mmCIF file with all atom_site columns, C-alpha atoms in Angstrom:
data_model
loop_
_atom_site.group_PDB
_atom_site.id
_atom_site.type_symbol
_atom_site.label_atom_id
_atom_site.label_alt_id
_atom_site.label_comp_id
_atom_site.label_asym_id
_atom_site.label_entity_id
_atom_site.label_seq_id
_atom_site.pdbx_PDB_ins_code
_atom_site.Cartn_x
_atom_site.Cartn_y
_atom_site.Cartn_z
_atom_site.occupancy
_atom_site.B_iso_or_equiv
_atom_site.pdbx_formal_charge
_atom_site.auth_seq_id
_atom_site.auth_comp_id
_atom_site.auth_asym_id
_atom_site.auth_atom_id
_atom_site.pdbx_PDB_model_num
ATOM 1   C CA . UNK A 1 1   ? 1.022  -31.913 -41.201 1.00 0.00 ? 25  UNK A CA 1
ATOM 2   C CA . UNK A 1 2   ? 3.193  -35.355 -40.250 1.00 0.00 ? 26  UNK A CA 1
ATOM 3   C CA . UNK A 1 3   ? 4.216  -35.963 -36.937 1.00 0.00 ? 27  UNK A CA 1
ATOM 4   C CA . UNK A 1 4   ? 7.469  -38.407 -36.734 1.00 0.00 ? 28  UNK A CA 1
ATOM 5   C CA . UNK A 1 5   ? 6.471  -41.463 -33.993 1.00 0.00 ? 29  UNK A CA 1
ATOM 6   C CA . UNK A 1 6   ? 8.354  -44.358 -32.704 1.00 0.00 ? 30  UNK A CA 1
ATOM 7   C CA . UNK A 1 7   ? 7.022  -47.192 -34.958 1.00 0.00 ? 31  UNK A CA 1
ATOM 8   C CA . UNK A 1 8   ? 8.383  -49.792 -33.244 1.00 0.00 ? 32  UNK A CA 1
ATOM 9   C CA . UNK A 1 9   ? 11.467 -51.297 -31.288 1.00 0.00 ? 33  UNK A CA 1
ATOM 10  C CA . UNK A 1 10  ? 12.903 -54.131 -29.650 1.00 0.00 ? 34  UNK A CA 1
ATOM 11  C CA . UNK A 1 11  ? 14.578 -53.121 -26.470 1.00 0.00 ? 35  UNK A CA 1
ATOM 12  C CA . UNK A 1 12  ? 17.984 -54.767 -25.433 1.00 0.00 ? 36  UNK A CA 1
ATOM 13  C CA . UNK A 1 13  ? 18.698 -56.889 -27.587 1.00 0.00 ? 37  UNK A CA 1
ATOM 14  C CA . UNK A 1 14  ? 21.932 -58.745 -27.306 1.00 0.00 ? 38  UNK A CA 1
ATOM 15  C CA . UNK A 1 15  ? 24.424 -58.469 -29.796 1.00 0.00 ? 39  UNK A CA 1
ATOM 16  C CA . UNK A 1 16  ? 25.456 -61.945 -31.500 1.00 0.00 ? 40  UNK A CA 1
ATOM 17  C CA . UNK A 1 17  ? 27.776 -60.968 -34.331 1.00 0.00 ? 41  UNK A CA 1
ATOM 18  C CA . UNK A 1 18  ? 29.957 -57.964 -35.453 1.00 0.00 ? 42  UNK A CA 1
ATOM 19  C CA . UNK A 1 19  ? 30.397 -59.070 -39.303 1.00 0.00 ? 43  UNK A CA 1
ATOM 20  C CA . UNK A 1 20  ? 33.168 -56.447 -40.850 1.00 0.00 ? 44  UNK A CA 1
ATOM 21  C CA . UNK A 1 21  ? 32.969 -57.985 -44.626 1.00 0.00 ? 45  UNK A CA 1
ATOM 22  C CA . UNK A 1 22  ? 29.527 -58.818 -44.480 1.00 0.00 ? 46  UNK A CA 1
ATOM 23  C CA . UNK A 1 23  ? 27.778 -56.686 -47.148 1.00 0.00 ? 47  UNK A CA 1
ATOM 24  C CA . UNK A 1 24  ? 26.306 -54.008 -44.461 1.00 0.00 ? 48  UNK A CA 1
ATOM 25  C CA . UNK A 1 25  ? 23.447 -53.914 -42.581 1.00 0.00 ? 49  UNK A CA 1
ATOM 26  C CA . UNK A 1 26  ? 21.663 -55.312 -39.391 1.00 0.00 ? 50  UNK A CA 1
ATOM 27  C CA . UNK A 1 27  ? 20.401 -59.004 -39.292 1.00 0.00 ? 51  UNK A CA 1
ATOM 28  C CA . UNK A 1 28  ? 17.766 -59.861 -37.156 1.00 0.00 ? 52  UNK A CA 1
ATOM 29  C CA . UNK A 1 29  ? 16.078 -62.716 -36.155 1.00 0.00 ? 53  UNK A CA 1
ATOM 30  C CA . UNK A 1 30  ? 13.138 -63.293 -38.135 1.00 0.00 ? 54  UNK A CA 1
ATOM 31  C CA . UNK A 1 31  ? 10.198 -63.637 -35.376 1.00 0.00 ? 55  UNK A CA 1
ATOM 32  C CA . UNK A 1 32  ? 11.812 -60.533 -33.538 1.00 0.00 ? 56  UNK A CA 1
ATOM 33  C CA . UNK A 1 33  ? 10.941 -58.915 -37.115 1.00 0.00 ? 57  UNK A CA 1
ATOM 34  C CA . UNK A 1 34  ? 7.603  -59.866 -37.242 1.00 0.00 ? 58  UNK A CA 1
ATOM 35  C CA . UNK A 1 35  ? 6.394  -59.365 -33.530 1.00 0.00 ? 59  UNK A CA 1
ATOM 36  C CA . UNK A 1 36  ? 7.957  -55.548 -33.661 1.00 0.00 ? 60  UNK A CA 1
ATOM 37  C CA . UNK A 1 37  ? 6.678  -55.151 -37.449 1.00 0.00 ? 61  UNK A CA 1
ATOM 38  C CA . UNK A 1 38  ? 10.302 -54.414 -38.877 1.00 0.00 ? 62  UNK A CA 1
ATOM 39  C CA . UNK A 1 39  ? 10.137 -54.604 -42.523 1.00 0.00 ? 63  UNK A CA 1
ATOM 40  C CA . UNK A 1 40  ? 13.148 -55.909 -44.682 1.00 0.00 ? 64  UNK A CA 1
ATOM 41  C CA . UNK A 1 41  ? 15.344 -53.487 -46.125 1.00 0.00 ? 65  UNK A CA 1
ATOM 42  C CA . UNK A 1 42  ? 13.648 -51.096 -43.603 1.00 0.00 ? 66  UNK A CA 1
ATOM 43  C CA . UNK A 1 43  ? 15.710 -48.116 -41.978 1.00 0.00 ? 67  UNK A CA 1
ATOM 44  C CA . UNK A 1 44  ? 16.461 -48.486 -38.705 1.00 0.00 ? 68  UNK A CA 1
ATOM 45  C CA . UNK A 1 45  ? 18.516 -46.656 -35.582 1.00 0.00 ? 69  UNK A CA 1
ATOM 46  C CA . UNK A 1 46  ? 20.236 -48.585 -33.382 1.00 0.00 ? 70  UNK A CA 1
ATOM 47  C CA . UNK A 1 47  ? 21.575 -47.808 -29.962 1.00 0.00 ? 71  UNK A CA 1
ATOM 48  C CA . UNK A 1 48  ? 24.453 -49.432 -28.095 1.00 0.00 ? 72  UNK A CA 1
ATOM 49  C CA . UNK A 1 49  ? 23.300 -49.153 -24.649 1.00 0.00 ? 73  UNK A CA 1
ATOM 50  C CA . UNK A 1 50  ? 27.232 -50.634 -23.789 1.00 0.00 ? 74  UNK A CA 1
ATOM 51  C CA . UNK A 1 51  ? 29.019 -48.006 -25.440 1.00 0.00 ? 75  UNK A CA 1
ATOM 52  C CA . UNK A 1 52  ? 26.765 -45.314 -26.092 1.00 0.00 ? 76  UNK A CA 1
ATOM 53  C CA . UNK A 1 53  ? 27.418 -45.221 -29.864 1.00 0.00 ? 77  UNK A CA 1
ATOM 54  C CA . UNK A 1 54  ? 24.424 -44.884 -32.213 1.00 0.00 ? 78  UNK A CA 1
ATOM 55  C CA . UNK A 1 55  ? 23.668 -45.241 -35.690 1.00 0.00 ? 79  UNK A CA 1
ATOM 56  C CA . UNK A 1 56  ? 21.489 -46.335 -38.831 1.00 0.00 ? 80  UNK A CA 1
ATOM 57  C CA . UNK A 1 57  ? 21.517 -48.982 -41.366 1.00 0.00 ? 81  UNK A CA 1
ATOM 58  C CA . UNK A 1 58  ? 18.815 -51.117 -42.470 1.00 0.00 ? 82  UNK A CA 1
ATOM 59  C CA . UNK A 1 59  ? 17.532 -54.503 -41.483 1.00 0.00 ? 83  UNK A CA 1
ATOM 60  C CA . UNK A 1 60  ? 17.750 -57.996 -43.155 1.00 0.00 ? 84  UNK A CA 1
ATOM 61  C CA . UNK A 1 61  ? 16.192 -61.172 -42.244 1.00 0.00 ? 85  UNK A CA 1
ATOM 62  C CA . UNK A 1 62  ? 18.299 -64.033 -39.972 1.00 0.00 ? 86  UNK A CA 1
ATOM 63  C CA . UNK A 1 63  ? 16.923 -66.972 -40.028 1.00 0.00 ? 87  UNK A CA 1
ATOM 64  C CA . UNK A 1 64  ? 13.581 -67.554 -37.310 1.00 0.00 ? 88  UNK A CA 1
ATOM 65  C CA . UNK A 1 65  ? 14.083 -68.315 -33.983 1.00 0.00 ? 89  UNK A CA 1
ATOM 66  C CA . UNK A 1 66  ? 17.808 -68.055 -34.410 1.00 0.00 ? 90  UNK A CA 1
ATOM 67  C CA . UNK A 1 67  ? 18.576 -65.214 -31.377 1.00 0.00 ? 91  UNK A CA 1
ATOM 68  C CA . UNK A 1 68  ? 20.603 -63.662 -34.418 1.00 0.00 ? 92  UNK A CA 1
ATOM 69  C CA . UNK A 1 69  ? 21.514 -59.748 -34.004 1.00 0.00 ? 93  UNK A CA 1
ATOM 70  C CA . UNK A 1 70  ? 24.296 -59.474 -36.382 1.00 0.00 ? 94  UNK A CA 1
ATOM 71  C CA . UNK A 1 71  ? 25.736 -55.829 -37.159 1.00 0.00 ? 95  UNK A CA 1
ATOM 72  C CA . UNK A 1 72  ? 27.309 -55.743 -40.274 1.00 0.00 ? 96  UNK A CA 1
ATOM 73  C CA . UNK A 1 73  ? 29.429 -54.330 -42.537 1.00 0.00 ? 97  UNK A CA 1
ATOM 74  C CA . UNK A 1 74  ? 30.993 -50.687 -41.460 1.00 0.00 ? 98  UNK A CA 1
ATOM 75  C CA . UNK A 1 75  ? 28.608 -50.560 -38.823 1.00 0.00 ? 99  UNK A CA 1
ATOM 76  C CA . UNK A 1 76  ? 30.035 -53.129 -37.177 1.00 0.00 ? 100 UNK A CA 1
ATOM 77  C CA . UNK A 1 77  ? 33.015 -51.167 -35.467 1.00 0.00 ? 101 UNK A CA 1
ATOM 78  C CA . UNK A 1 78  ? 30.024 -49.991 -33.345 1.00 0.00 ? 102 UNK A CA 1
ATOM 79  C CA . UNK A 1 79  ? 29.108 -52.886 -31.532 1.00 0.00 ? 103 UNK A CA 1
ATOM 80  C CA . UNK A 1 80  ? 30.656 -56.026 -30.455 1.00 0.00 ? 104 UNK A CA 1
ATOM 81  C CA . UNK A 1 81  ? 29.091 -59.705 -29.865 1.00 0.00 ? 105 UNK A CA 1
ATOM 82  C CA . UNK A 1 82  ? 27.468 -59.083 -26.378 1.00 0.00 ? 106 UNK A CA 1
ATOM 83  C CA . UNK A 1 83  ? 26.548 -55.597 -26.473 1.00 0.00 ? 107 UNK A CA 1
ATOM 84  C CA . UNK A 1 84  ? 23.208 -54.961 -25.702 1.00 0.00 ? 108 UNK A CA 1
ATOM 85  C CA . UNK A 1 85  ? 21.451 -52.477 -28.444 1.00 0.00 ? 109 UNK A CA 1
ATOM 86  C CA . UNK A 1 86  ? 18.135 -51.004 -28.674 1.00 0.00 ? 110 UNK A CA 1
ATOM 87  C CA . UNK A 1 87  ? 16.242 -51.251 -32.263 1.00 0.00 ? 111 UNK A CA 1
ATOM 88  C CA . UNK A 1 88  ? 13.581 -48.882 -33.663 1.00 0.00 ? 112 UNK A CA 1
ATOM 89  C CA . UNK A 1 89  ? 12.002 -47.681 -36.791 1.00 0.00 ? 113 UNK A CA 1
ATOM 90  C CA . UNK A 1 90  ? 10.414 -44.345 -36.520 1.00 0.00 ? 114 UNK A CA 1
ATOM 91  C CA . UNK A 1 91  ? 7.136  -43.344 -39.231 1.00 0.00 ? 115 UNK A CA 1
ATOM 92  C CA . UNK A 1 92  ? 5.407  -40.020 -40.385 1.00 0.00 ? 116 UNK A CA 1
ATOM 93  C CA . UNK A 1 93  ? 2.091  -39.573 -39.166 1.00 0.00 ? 117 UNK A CA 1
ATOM 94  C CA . UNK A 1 94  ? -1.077 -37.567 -39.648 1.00 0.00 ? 118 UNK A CA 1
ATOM 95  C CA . UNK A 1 95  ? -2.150 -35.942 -36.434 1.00 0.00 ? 119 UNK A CA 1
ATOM 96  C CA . UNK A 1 96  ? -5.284 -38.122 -36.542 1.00 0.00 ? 120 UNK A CA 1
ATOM 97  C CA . UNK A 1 97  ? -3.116 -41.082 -37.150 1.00 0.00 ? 121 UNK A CA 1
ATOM 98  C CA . UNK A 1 98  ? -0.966 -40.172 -34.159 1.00 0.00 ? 122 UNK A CA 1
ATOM 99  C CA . UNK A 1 99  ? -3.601 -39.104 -32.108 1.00 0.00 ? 123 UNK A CA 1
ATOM 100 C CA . UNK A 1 100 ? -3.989 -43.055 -32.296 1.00 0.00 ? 124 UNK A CA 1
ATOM 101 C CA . UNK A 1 101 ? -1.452 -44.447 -32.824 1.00 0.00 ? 125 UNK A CA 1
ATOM 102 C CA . UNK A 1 102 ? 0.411  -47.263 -30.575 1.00 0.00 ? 126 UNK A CA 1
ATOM 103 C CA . UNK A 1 103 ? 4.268  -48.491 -31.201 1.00 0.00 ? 127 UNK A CA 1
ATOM 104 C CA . UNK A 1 104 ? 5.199  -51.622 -31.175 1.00 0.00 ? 128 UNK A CA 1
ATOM 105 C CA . UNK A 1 105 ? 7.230  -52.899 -28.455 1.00 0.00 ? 129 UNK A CA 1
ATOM 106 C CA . UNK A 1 106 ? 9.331  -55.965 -27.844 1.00 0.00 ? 130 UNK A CA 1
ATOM 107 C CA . UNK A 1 107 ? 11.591 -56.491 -25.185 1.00 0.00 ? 131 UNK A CA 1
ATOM 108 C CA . UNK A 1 108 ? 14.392 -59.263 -25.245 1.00 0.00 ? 132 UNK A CA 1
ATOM 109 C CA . UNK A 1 109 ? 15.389 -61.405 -23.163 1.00 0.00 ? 133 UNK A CA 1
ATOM 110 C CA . UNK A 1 110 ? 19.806 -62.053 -23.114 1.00 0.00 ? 134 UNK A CA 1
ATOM 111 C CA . UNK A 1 111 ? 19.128 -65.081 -25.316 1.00 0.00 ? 135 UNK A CA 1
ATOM 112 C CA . UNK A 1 112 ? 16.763 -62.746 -27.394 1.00 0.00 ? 136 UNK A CA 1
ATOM 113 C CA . UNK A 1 113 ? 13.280 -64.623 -27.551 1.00 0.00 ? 137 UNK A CA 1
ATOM 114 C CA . UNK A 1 114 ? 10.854 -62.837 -26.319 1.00 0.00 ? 138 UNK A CA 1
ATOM 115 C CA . UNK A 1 115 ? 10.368 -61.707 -22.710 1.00 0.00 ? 139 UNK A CA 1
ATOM 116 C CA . UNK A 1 116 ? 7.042  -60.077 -23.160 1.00 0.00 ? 140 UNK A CA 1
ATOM 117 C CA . UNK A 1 117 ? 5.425  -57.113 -25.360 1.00 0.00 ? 141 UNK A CA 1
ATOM 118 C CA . UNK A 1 118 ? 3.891  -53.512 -25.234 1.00 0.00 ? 142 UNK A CA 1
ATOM 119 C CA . UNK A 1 119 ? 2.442  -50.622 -26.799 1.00 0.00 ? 143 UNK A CA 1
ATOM 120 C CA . UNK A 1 120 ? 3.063  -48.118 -24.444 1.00 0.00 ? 144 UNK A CA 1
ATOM 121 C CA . UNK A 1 121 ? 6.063  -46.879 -21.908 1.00 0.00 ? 145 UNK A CA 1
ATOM 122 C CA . UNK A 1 122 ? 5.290  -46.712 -18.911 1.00 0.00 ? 146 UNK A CA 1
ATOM 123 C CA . UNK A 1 123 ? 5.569  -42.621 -17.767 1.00 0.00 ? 147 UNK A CA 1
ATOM 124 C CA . UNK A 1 124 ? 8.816  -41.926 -16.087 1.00 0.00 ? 148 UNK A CA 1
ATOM 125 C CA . UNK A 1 125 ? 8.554  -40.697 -12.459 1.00 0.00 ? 149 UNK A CA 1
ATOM 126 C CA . UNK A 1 126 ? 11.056 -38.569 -10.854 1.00 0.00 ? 150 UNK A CA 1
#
């Protein structure tokens, strides 16, 4: 049996460009890619933490160390430059696999390098 995880995300991420007639997708800045092990072409959800909208597409490559978070396409009458959006990719799992298993986190700063990285949310207290 699978079990569905968080793979990875990067967490609020700032929104640099809303591209209407750019063939569709997400484009993210390369090193962002790599640090939160986003493949190219791979599915991914994204969530407007500004307006609450949410959906899927898949991600390209922008150039490295660019800051680039360009929706695209159709998608991008869900997001405008500025909005802050959460990225993640989601894998199946064995239970052995998930038993171990660790996402990768990275959270942005509002220029989007890096501010730091995780594996693990911290437990929510009421």
């Amino acid at each position: 049996m699978l079990s569905r995880l968080l793979k990875c995300k990067i967490h609020r991420a700032f929104v640099t460009h809303a591209e209407l007639h750019y063939e569709g997708s997400c484009a993210i800045d390369g090193v962002l890619m790599d640090l939160a092990g986003i493949r190219e072409y791979e599915e991914i959800h994204v969530w407007n933490v500004t307006n609450g909208k949410r959906f899927t597409t898949y991600a390209i490559r922008g150039e490295d160390n660019s800051g680039i978070i360009s929706v695209n396409g159709g998608a991008a009458h869900q997001a405008d430059v500025g909005d802050i959006v959460i990225i993640a990719t989601f894998g199946d799992f064995t239970n052995a696999e998930a038993d171990a298993h660790k996402p990768r986190l990275v959270y942005a700063n509002p220029d989007n390098t890096v501010n730091h990285t995780a594996n693990c949310i911290p437990v929510q207290v009421a």
